Coordinates of C-alpha atoms in Angstrom, one line a residue:
Chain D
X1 CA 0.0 0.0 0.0
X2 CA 1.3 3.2 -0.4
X3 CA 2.2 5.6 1.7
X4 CA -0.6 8.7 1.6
X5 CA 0.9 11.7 1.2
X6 CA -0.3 15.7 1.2
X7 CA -2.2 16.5 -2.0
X8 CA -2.5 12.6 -3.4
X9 CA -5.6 12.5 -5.0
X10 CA -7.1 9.6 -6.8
X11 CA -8.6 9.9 -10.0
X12 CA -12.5 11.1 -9.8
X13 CA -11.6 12.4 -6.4
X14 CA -11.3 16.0 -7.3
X15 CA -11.6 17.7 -3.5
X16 CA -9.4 14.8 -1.5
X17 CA -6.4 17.6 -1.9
X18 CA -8.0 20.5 0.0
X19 CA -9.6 17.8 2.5
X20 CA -5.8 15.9 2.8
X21 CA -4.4 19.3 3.5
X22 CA -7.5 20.2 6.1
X23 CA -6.7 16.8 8.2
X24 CA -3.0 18.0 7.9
X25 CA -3.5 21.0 9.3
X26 CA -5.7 20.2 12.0
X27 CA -3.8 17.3 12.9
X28 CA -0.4 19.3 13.3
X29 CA -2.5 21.8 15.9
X30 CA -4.3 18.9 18.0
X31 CA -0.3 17.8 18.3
X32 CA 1.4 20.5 19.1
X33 CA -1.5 21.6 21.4
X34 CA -1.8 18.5 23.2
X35 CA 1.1 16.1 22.6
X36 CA 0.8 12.6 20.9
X37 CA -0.5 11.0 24.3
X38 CA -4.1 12.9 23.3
X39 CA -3.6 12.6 19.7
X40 CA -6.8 11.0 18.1
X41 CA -8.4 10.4 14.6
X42 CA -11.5 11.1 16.1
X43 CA -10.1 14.4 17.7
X44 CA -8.8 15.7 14.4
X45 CA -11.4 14.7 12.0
X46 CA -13.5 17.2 14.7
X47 CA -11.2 19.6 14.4
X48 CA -10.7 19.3 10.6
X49 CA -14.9 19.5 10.5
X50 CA -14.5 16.7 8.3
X51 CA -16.0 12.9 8.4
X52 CA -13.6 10.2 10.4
X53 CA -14.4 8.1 7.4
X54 CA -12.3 10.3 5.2
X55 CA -9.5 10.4 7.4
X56 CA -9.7 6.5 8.1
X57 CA -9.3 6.3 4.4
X58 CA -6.6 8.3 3.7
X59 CA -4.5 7.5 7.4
X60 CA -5.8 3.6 8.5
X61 CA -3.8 4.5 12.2
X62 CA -2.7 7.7 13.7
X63 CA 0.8 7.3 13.1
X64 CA 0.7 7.6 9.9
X65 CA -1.3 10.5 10.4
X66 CA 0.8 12.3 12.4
X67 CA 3.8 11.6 10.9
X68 CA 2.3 12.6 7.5
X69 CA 1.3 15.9 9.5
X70 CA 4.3 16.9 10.8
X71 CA 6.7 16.6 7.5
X72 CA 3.7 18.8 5.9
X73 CA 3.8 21.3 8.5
X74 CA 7.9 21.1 9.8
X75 CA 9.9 19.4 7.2
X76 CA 8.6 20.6 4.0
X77 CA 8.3 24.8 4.7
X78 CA 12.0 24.5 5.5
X79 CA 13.5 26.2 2.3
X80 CA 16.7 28.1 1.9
X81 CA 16.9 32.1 1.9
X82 CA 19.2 33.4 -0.3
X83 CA 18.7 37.8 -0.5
X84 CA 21.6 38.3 -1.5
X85 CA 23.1 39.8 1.9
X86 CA 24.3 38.5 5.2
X87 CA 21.9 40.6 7.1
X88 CA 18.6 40.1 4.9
X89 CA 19.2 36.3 5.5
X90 CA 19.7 36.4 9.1
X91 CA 16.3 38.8 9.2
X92 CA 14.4 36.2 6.7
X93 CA 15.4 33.3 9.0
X94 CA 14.8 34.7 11.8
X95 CA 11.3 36.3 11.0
X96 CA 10.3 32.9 9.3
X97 CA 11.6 31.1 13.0
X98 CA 9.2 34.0 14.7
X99 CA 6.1 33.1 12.0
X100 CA 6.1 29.0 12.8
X101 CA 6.9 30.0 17.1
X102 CA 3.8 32.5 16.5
X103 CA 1.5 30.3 14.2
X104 CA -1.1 27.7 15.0
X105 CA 1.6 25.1 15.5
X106 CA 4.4 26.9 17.2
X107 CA 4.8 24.3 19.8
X108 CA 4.8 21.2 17.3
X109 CA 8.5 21.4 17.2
X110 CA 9.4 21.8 20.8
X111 CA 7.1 19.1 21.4
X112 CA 8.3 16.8 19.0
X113 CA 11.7 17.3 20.3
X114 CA 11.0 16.5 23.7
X115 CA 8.8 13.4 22.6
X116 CA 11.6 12.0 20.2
X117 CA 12.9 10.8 23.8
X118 CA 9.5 8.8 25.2
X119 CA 8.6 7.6 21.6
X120 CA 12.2 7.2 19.4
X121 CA 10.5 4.6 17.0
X122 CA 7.6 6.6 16.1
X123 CA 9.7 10.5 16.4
X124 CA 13.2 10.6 16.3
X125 CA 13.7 9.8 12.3
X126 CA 11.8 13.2 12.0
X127 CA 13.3 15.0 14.3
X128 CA 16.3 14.5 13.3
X129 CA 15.6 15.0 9.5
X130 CA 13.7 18.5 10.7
X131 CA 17.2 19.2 12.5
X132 CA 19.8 18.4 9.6
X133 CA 17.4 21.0 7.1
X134 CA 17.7 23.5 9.8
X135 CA 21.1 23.1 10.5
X136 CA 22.2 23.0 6.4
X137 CA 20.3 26.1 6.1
X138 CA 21.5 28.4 8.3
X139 CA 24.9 27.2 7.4
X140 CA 24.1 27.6 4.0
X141 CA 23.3 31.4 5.4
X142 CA 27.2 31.7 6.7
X143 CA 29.1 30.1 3.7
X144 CA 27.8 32.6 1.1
X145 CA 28.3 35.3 3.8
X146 CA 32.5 34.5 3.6
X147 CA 32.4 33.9 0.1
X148 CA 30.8 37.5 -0.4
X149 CA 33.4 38.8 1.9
X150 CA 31.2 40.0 4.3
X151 CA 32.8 37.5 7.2
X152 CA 36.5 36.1 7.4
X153 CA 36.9 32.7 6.5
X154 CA 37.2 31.3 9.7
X155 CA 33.3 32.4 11.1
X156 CA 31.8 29.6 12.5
X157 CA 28.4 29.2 11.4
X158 CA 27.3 27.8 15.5
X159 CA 27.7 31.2 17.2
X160 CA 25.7 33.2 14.8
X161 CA 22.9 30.4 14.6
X162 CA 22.5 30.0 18.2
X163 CA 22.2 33.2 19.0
X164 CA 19.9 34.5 16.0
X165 CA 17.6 31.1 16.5
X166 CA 17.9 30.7 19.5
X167 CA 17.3 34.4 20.9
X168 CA 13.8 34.1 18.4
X169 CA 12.6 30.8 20.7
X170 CA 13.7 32.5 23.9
X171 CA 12.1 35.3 23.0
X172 CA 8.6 33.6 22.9
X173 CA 9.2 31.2 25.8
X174 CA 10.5 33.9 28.2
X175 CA 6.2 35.8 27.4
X176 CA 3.8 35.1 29.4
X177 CA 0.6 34.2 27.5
X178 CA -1.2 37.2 28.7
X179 CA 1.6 39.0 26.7
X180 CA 1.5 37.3 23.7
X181 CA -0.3 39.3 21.4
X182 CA 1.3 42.3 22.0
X183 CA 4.6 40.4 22.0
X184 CA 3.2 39.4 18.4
X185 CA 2.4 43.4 17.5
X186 CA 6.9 44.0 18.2
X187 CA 7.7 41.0 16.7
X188 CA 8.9 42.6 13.2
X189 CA 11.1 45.4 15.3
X190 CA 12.3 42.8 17.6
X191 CA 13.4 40.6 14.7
X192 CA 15.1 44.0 13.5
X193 CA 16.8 44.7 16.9
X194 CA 17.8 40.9 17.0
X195 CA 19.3 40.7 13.7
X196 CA 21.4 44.0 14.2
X197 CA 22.6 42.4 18.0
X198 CA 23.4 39.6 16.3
X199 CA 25.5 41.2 13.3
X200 CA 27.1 43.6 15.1
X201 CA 29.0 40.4 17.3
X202 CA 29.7 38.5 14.4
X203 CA 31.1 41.3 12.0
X204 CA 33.1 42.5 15.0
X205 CA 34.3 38.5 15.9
X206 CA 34.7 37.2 12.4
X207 CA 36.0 40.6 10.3
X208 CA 36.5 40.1 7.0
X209 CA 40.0 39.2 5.4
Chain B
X1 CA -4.1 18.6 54.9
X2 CA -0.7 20.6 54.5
X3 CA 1.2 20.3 50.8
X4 CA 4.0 17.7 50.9
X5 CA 7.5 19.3 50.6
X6 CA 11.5 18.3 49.9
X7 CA 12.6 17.4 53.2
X8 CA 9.3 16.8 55.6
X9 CA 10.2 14.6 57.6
X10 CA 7.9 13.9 60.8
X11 CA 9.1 13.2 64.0
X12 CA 10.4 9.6 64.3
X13 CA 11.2 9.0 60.6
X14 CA 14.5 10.1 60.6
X15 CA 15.1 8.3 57.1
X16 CA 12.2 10.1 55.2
X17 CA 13.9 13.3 53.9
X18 CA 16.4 11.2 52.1
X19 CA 13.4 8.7 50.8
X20 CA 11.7 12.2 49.7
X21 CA 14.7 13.4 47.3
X22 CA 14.7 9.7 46.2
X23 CA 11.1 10.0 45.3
X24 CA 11.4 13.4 43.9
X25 CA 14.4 13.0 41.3
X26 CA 12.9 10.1 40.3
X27 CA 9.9 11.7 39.2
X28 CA 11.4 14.5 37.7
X29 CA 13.5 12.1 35.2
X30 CA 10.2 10.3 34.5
X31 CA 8.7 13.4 33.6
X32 CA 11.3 14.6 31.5
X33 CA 11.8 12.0 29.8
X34 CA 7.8 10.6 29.3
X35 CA 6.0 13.5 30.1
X36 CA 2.8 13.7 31.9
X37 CA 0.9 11.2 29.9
X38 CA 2.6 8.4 31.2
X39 CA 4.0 9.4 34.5
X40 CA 2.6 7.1 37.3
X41 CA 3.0 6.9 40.9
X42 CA 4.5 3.3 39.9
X43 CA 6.9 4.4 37.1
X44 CA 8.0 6.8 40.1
X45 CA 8.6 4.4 42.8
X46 CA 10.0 1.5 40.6
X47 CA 12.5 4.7 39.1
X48 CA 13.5 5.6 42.9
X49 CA 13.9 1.9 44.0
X50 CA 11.9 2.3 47.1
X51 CA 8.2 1.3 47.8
X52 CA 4.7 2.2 46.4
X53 CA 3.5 2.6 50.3
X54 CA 6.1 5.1 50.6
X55 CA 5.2 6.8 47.8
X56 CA 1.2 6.8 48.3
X57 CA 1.8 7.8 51.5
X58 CA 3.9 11.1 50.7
X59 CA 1.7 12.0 47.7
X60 CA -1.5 10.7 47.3
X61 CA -2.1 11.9 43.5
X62 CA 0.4 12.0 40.9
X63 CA -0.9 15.7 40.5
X64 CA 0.7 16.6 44.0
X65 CA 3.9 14.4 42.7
X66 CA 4.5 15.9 39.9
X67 CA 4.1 19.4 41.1
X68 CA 6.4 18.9 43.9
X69 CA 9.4 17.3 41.8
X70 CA 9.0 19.9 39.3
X71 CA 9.0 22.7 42.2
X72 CA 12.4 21.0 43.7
X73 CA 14.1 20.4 40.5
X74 CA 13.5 23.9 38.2
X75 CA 11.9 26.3 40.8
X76 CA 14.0 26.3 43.9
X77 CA 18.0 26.1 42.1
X78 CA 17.1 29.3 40.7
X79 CA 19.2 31.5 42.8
X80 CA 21.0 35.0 41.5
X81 CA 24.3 34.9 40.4
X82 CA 26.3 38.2 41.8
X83 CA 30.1 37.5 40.9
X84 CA 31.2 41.2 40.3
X85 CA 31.4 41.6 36.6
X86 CA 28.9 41.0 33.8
X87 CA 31.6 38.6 31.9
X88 CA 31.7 36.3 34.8
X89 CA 27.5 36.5 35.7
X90 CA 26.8 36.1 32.0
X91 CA 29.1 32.9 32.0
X92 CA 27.9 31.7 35.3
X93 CA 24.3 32.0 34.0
X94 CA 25.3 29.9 30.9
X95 CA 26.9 27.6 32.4
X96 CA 23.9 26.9 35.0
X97 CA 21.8 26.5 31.8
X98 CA 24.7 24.4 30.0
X99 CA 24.3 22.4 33.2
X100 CA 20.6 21.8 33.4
X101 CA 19.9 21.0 29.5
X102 CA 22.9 18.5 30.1
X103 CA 21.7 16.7 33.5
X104 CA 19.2 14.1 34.0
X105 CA 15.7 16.7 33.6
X106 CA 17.2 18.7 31.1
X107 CA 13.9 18.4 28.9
X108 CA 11.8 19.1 32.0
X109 CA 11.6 22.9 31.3
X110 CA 10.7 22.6 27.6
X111 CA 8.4 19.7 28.6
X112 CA 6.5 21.8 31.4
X113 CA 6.3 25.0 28.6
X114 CA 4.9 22.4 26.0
X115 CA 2.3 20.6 28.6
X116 CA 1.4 23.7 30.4
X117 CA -1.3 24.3 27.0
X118 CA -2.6 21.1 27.2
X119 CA -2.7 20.9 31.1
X120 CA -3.3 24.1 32.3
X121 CA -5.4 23.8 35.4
X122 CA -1.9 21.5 36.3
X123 CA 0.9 23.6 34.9
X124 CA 0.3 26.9 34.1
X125 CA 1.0 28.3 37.4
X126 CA 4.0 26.6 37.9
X127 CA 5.3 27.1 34.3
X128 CA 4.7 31.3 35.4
X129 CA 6.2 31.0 38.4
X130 CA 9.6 29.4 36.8
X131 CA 9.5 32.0 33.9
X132 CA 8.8 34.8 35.7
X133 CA 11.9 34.2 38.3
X134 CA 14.4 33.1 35.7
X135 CA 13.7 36.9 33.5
X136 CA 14.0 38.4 37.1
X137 CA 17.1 36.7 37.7
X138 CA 18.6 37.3 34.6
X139 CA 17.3 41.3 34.5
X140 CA 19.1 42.0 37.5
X141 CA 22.3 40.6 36.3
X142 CA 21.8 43.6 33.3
X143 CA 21.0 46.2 36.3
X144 CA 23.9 45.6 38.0
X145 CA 25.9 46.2 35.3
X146 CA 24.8 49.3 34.0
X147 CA 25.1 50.7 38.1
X148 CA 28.9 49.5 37.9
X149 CA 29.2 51.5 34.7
X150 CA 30.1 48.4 32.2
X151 CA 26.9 49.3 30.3
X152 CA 25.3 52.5 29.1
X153 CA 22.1 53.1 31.2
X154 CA 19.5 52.4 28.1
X155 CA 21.1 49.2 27.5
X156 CA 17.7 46.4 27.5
X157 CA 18.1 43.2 29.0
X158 CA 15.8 41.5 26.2
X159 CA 18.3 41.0 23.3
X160 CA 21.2 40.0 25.8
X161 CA 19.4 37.6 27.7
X162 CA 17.6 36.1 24.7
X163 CA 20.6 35.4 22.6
X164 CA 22.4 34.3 25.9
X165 CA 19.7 31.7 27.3
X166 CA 18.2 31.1 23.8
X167 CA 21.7 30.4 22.6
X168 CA 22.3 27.6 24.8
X169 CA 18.7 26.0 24.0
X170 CA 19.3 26.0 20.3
X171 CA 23.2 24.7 21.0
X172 CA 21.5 22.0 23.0
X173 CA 18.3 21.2 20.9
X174 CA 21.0 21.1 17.5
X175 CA 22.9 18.9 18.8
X176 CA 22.0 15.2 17.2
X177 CA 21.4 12.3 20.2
X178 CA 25.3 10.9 18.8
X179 CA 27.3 13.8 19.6
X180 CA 25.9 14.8 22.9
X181 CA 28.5 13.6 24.9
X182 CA 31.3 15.3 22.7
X183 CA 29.0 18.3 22.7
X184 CA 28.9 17.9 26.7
X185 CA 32.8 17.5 26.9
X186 CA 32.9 20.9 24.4
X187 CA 30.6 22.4 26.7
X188 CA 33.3 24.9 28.9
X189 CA 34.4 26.4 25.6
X190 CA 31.2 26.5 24.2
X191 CA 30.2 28.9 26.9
X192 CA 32.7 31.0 27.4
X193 CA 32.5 31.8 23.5
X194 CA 29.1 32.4 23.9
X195 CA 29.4 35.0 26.5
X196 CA 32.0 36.7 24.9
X197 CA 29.9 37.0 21.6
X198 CA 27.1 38.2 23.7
X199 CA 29.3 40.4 25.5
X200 CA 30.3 41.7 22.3
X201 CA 27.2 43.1 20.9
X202 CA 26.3 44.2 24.2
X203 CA 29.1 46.6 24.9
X204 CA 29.4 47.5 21.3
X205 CA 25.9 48.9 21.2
X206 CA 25.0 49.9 24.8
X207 CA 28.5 51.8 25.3
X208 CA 28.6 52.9 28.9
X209 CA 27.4 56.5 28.8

């Protein structure tokens, strides 16, 4: 049998795309809102407003589902930013990090991080594929960076990253809830402020030859 | 019926304290490590190698379990760091990090932030409390800088602490399972990179006035 994946319709089955992507979706929130241990066909088909029969169909158990989900929602936005300058790139990837951390499943990849640990048949492939596109992005980010001259050869890509990504998920863990919207309203000048931090250490660390 | 807490020991149990600290690591790596779903007054004694009795008898409900262990393990070793300098708080406040993403709860934090939205009656609260005393913490190692005159008085804690804190995280969450321990044996040098990177920015863009 194969294996179902986003978009796969069969012929004279015009609509099962939008409805595939609709279980997706609603399957990556009931997730990362309340963890794999809750995770249910019959919670996301409500969710999804669409009939369990359509998701039993599609995903006969619900790890297929929500393995399905989370390459749609974490594993397959991941693409490379390339602007053409060290500092647009660091602001792309760090406003994109700040859109997922803000979106309806901005906890799906903390959570499937921590889970990879109680479930490693059923998480950790993913999570580590999800990691390795991360990682070879940013990097990515750093390498055309030296060979535009805008950092000496010897900048190490780990600094930069951690700081840039990891400042972004600090940022949104560190408000409380009650603050989150208007956390939300800063978010583009904070991804400004955070990109210019950022730069300033690296350019100042890793001049240029 | 008063709360259970580290170290209650009643008068003629001289042993129970030490039974107590058993009981409470042990439920603190369980919850790490499997999260509230499957975290059970059994899984706790069986973990701490002592009875179920003595278990049941401290805590009747995993609820008051779990909130205690997660009280002893991420609320209580919160305590300021004062060394003198910003360098040496910065580093010290890495390397406490460094230190608890390393030990045997590292995921607890990350866990409690993910659960506390599908468990808040259970969480939330405690997920505050931990948040609110590690931005305090960490905003009066900024005030005490700018009083010593190391940084100008406008500087913002925000962007230091998030690329500090949020720096470790990402460091710690891009770090694949296999290189853990090389990353732990890196760790020294990791932080004191970090903070001087940090440090950089910092005193490049909030010059003492």
């Amino acid at each position: 049998m194969p294996a179902p994946t986003a978009g796969a319709a069969g012929p004279g089955r015009p609509r099962d795309a939008e409805v595939d992507r609709k279980a997706l979706r609603a399957a990556m929130e009931i997730y990362a809102e309340l963890g794999w241990a809750k995770f249910t066909l019959d919670a996301v088909a409500r969710r999804a407003g669409i009939g369990k029969a359509a998701i039993y169909r599609r995903w006969p158990t619900r790890e297929r589902l929500v393995r399905d989900a989370i390459e749609y929602a974490l594993v397959l936005p991941a693409i490379s930013t390339d602007t053409g300058t060290l500092r647009e790139d660091l602001r792309e990837l760090a406003r994109s990090m700040m859109d997922h951390y803000l979106g309806p499943h901005g906890l799906a990849g903390l959570r499937l991080h921590v889970e990879a640990r109680a479930y490693p048949g059923l998480f950790s492939g993913l999570s580590a594929t999800i990691r390795r596109s991360r990682v070879l992005e940013a990097r990515a980010i750093i390498r055309r960076a030296i060979a535009r001259g805008e950092l000496g050869e010897r900048a190490s890509p780990t600094l930069i990253l951690d700081t840039l990504m990891g400042g972004v998920l600090n940022h949104v863990l560190a408000t409380p809830e009650e603050l989150r919207a208007e956390m939300a309203a800063r978010s583009p000048r904070y991804v400004d402020d955070l990109t210019a931090f950022v730069l300033t250490a690296a350019t100042t660390i890793y001049p240029p030859d």
